[in-house]
Short mmCIF file of C-alpha atoms in Angstrom, two decimals:
data_model
loop_
_atom_site.label_atom_id
_atom_site.label_comp_id
_atom_site.label_asym_id
_atom_site.label_seq_id
_atom_site.Cartn_x
_atom_site.Cartn_y
_atom_site.Cartn_z
CA MET A 1 -0.73 -69.76 31.25
CA SER A 2 -0.20 -70.50 35.12
CA GLU A 3 -2.69 -72.21 37.52
CA ILE A 4 -4.89 -70.19 39.75
CA MET A 5 -6.92 -70.65 42.30
CA ILE A 6 -11.35 -70.86 41.92
CA LEU A 7 -12.64 -69.81 45.31
CA ILE A 8 -15.48 -70.75 45.23
CA ALA A 9 -18.68 -69.44 48.79
CA LYS A 10 -18.03 -70.83 51.70
CA GLY A 11 -20.67 -74.26 52.22
CA ASP A 12 -21.96 -73.55 48.61
CA ALA A 13 -23.62 -76.49 46.92
CA SER A 14 -23.22 -75.44 43.90
CA GLU A 15 -19.43 -74.66 44.30
CA LYS A 16 -19.88 -72.14 41.45
CA PRO A 17 -17.12 -70.48 41.10
CA ARG A 18 -16.92 -66.78 42.95
CA LEU A 19 -13.27 -64.76 42.45
CA TYR A 20 -10.51 -66.65 40.53
CA ALA A 21 -7.28 -65.45 42.15
CA CYS A 22 -2.81 -66.70 40.70
CA ALA A 23 -1.53 -69.78 42.32
CA LYS A 24 1.65 -67.43 42.19
CA CYS A 25 1.27 -64.53 43.88
CA GLY A 26 -2.54 -64.69 45.22
CA THR A 27 -3.69 -61.22 43.52
CA VAL A 28 -7.80 -61.72 42.72
CA HIS A 29 -9.96 -61.00 40.27
CA SER A 30 -13.89 -60.95 40.49
CA PRO A 31 -16.37 -61.67 37.30
CA LYS A 32 -17.92 -58.53 39.11
CA ILE A 33 -16.28 -55.39 37.64
CA TYR A 34 -16.27 -56.51 34.15
CA ALA A 35 -19.23 -55.55 32.36
CA CYS A 36 -20.42 -58.37 30.04
CA ARG A 37 -22.44 -61.37 30.20
CA GLU A 38 -22.32 -63.88 33.35
CA GLU A 39 -20.34 -66.44 31.47
CA GLU A 40 -18.05 -63.82 29.25
CA ALA A 41 -17.16 -62.11 33.03
CA HIS A 42 -16.08 -65.63 34.46
CA GLU A 43 -14.45 -65.59 31.05
CA ALA A 44 -13.14 -62.64 31.58
CA ALA A 45 -11.65 -62.50 35.41
CA ARG A 46 -10.30 -66.25 34.81
CA ARG A 47 -7.88 -65.10 31.80
CA ALA A 48 -7.04 -61.93 33.85
CA ALA A 49 -6.02 -65.00 36.75
CA GLU A 50 -3.97 -67.73 34.36
CA GLU A 51 -2.46 -63.78 32.73
CA CYS A 52 -1.18 -62.41 35.19
CA TYR A 53 -0.62 -59.35 35.31
CA ASN A 54 2.48 -58.72 38.54
CA CYS A 55 4.18 -62.01 37.93
CA ARG A 56 4.15 -61.84 34.22
CA THR A 57 7.23 -60.60 33.06
CA HIS A 58 7.14 -58.73 29.18
CA ASN A 59 4.51 -58.21 27.57
CA ASN A 60 4.03 -59.22 23.24
CA CYS A 61 3.13 -56.67 21.04
CA GLN A 62 -0.16 -56.71 19.61
CA GLU A 63 1.22 -55.75 16.41
CA CYS A 64 3.94 -57.91 15.13
CA GLY A 65 4.19 -60.08 18.84
CA LYS A 66 8.06 -59.51 19.79
CA GLU A 67 8.68 -59.46 23.31
CA THR A 68 7.96 -56.05 24.66
CA PRO A 69 8.93 -54.48 27.85
CA LYS A 70 6.03 -54.87 30.59
CA GLY A 71 3.50 -51.71 30.29
CA TRP A 72 4.02 -51.36 26.69
CA LEU A 73 0.87 -53.24 24.82
CA LYS A 74 3.48 -52.66 20.90
CA CYS A 75 7.20 -52.77 20.62
CA SER A 76 9.02 -49.64 20.09
CA GLU A 77 9.50 -50.67 16.48
CA CYS A 78 5.77 -50.77 15.83
CA ARG A 79 5.69 -47.84 18.19
CA GLU A 80 6.84 -45.42 15.71
CA ALA A 81 6.11 -47.12 12.24
CA SER A 82 2.46 -46.64 13.88
CA LYS A 83 3.42 -42.89 15.54
CA LEU A 84 5.36 -42.52 11.58
CA ALA A 85 1.40 -43.54 9.21
CA LYS A 86 -0.79 -41.14 11.77
CA ALA A 87 2.20 -38.44 10.61
CA THR A 88 1.61 -35.72 7.26
CA VAL A 89 4.67 -35.86 5.41
CA ILE A 90 6.25 -32.13 4.99
CA GLU A 91 9.31 -30.83 2.49
CA ALA A 92 12.24 -30.61 4.50
CA ALA A 93 13.17 -28.03 3.28
CA SER A 94 10.88 -25.97 5.48
CA LEU A 95 12.29 -26.83 8.93
CA ASP A 96 15.25 -25.18 10.60
CA TYR A 97 14.16 -27.29 13.58
CA CYS A 98 13.34 -31.26 14.29
CA PHE A 99 13.56 -34.12 16.22
CA GLY A 100 14.45 -37.41 15.09
CA ALA A 101 13.71 -41.26 15.94
CA GLY A 102 14.76 -41.00 18.59
CA GLY A 103 13.64 -38.03 20.47
CA GLU A 104 18.06 -36.11 18.98
CA PHE A 105 16.83 -32.21 18.65
CA TYR A 106 18.73 -31.16 15.41
CA HIS A 107 18.87 -27.55 14.26
CA SER A 108 18.43 -28.01 10.75
CA THR A 109 17.10 -31.17 8.57
CA ASP A 110 21.25 -31.42 7.01
CA GLU A 111 22.62 -31.76 9.99
CA ALA A 112 19.98 -35.04 10.86
CA ALA A 113 20.45 -35.87 7.55
CA GLU A 114 24.72 -35.94 8.74
CA ALA A 115 23.47 -37.74 11.34
CA GLY A 116 22.03 -40.70 9.47
CA GLU A 117 18.68 -40.55 10.06
CA PRO A 118 16.31 -41.05 8.00
CA TYR A 119 13.06 -38.47 8.31
CA VAL A 120 12.15 -36.42 11.28
CA TYR A 121 10.08 -34.40 13.39
CA ALA A 122 8.75 -31.21 12.70
CA SER A 123 9.36 -29.29 16.15
CA THR A 124 6.87 -26.26 17.77
CA PHE A 125 8.59 -23.19 19.09
CA THR A 126 7.18 -21.75 22.56
CA PRO A 127 8.28 -18.58 23.71
CA PHE A 128 9.06 -18.03 27.30
CA ARG A 129 7.09 -16.14 28.95
CA ILE A 130 5.29 -15.61 32.40
CA ASP A 131 1.33 -16.79 32.84
CA PHE A 132 0.05 -13.95 34.95
CA ASP A 133 -3.06 -15.37 36.09
CA ASN A 134 -0.74 -17.86 38.41
CA ILE A 135 1.12 -15.25 39.22
CA VAL A 136 -2.04 -13.61 41.04
CA GLU A 137 -2.58 -16.93 42.03
CA ASN A 138 0.43 -18.06 44.71
CA ILE A 139 0.17 -15.43 46.01
CA LEU A 140 -3.47 -14.94 46.97
CA ASP A 141 -2.46 -18.39 48.15
CA ASP A 142 -0.13 -17.36 51.07
CA HIS A 143 -3.05 -14.66 52.27
CA HIS A 144 -6.17 -15.87 54.20
CA GLU A 145 -9.00 -17.04 52.72
CA ASP A 146 -11.02 -14.44 51.51
CA ALA A 147 -8.55 -12.82 50.30
CA SER A 148 -8.43 -11.19 45.95
CA GLN A 149 -7.21 -9.60 43.21
CA HIS A 150 -9.17 -6.49 44.04
CA ASP A 151 -7.09 -6.66 47.25
CA LEU A 152 -3.51 -6.03 45.77
CA VAL A 153 -2.10 -2.04 44.36
CA SER A 154 -1.38 -1.45 40.83
CA LEU A 155 -2.40 -5.06 39.52
CA ASN A 156 -3.31 -3.44 35.90
CA GLU A 157 -0.07 -2.01 35.66
CA PHE A 158 1.74 -5.90 36.70
CA GLU A 159 0.22 -6.96 33.90
CA ALA A 160 0.89 -4.51 31.76
CA ALA A 161 4.74 -5.40 32.58
CA VAL A 162 3.52 -8.88 32.07
CA ALA A 163 2.80 -8.76 29.11
CA LYS A 164 5.17 -6.67 27.60
CA PHE A 165 8.32 -9.26 28.56
CA ASN A 166 5.87 -12.48 27.35
CA ALA A 167 5.84 -9.95 24.32
CA ALA A 168 9.75 -9.68 24.11
CA GLN A 169 10.88 -13.36 24.32
CA THR A 170 12.35 -14.34 21.51
CA SER A 171 14.12 -17.33 23.30
CA GLY A 172 12.10 -20.07 24.62
CA SER A 173 12.07 -24.09 24.07
CA TYR A 174 11.55 -26.48 20.97
CA PHE A 175 9.34 -29.33 21.11
CA GLU A 176 8.79 -32.34 18.77
CA ASP A 177 5.80 -32.28 16.55
CA CYS A 178 4.50 -35.97 15.75
CA SER A 179 2.62 -35.08 13.46
CA ARG A 180 4.82 -33.69 10.80
CA VAL A 181 7.14 -35.30 9.54
CA ALA A 182 9.79 -34.88 6.50
CA HIS A 183 12.10 -38.35 5.08
CA LEU A 184 15.77 -36.58 4.35
CA VAL A 185 17.76 -38.08 1.87
CA THR A 186 21.23 -39.86 3.13
CA GLU A 187 24.30 -40.46 1.78
CA GLY A 188 23.32 -43.89 -0.10
CA GLY A 189 20.62 -41.13 -1.77
CA GLU A 190 16.96 -42.69 -0.89
CA ALA A 191 14.85 -40.37 0.56
#
């Protein structure tokens, strides 16, 4: 904890603290922003000044206490463990495309196992598609403020063409689905 500055209103005979500031960078913390009793609000503002976020170089993980980058409440290992604990375990054989713990994409669980992944997350497939409503909105945005769909000729035919295009798409992208995980058998035989 670092030194703090306690700001008191000039001429206040009671010298009651009004604000708390980091002595190093001057960031001010007010008890007025906390929705709690006055004593607790002053303590929270004082603690915020003592543990100044602007002057902090890192955080400590809330789970294990390990130093972790500023902006994170948990270290990467604890975040991954938490993500794993929340995921539903599924059979590895049910996955064609998957993601390793570091976000690496694999075409099969065998490929992931060969790479040494102890587990993989499932994926969801999103085909390429055109968003009809976005296109119409974009067209209208480039015109006068009262422009509407009623001004567009052959809009129904265009909508049907977009629907046909979308239905024909077989390619797209795979995205990691962390809600489902499959444990893999490694070369040592462990699952």
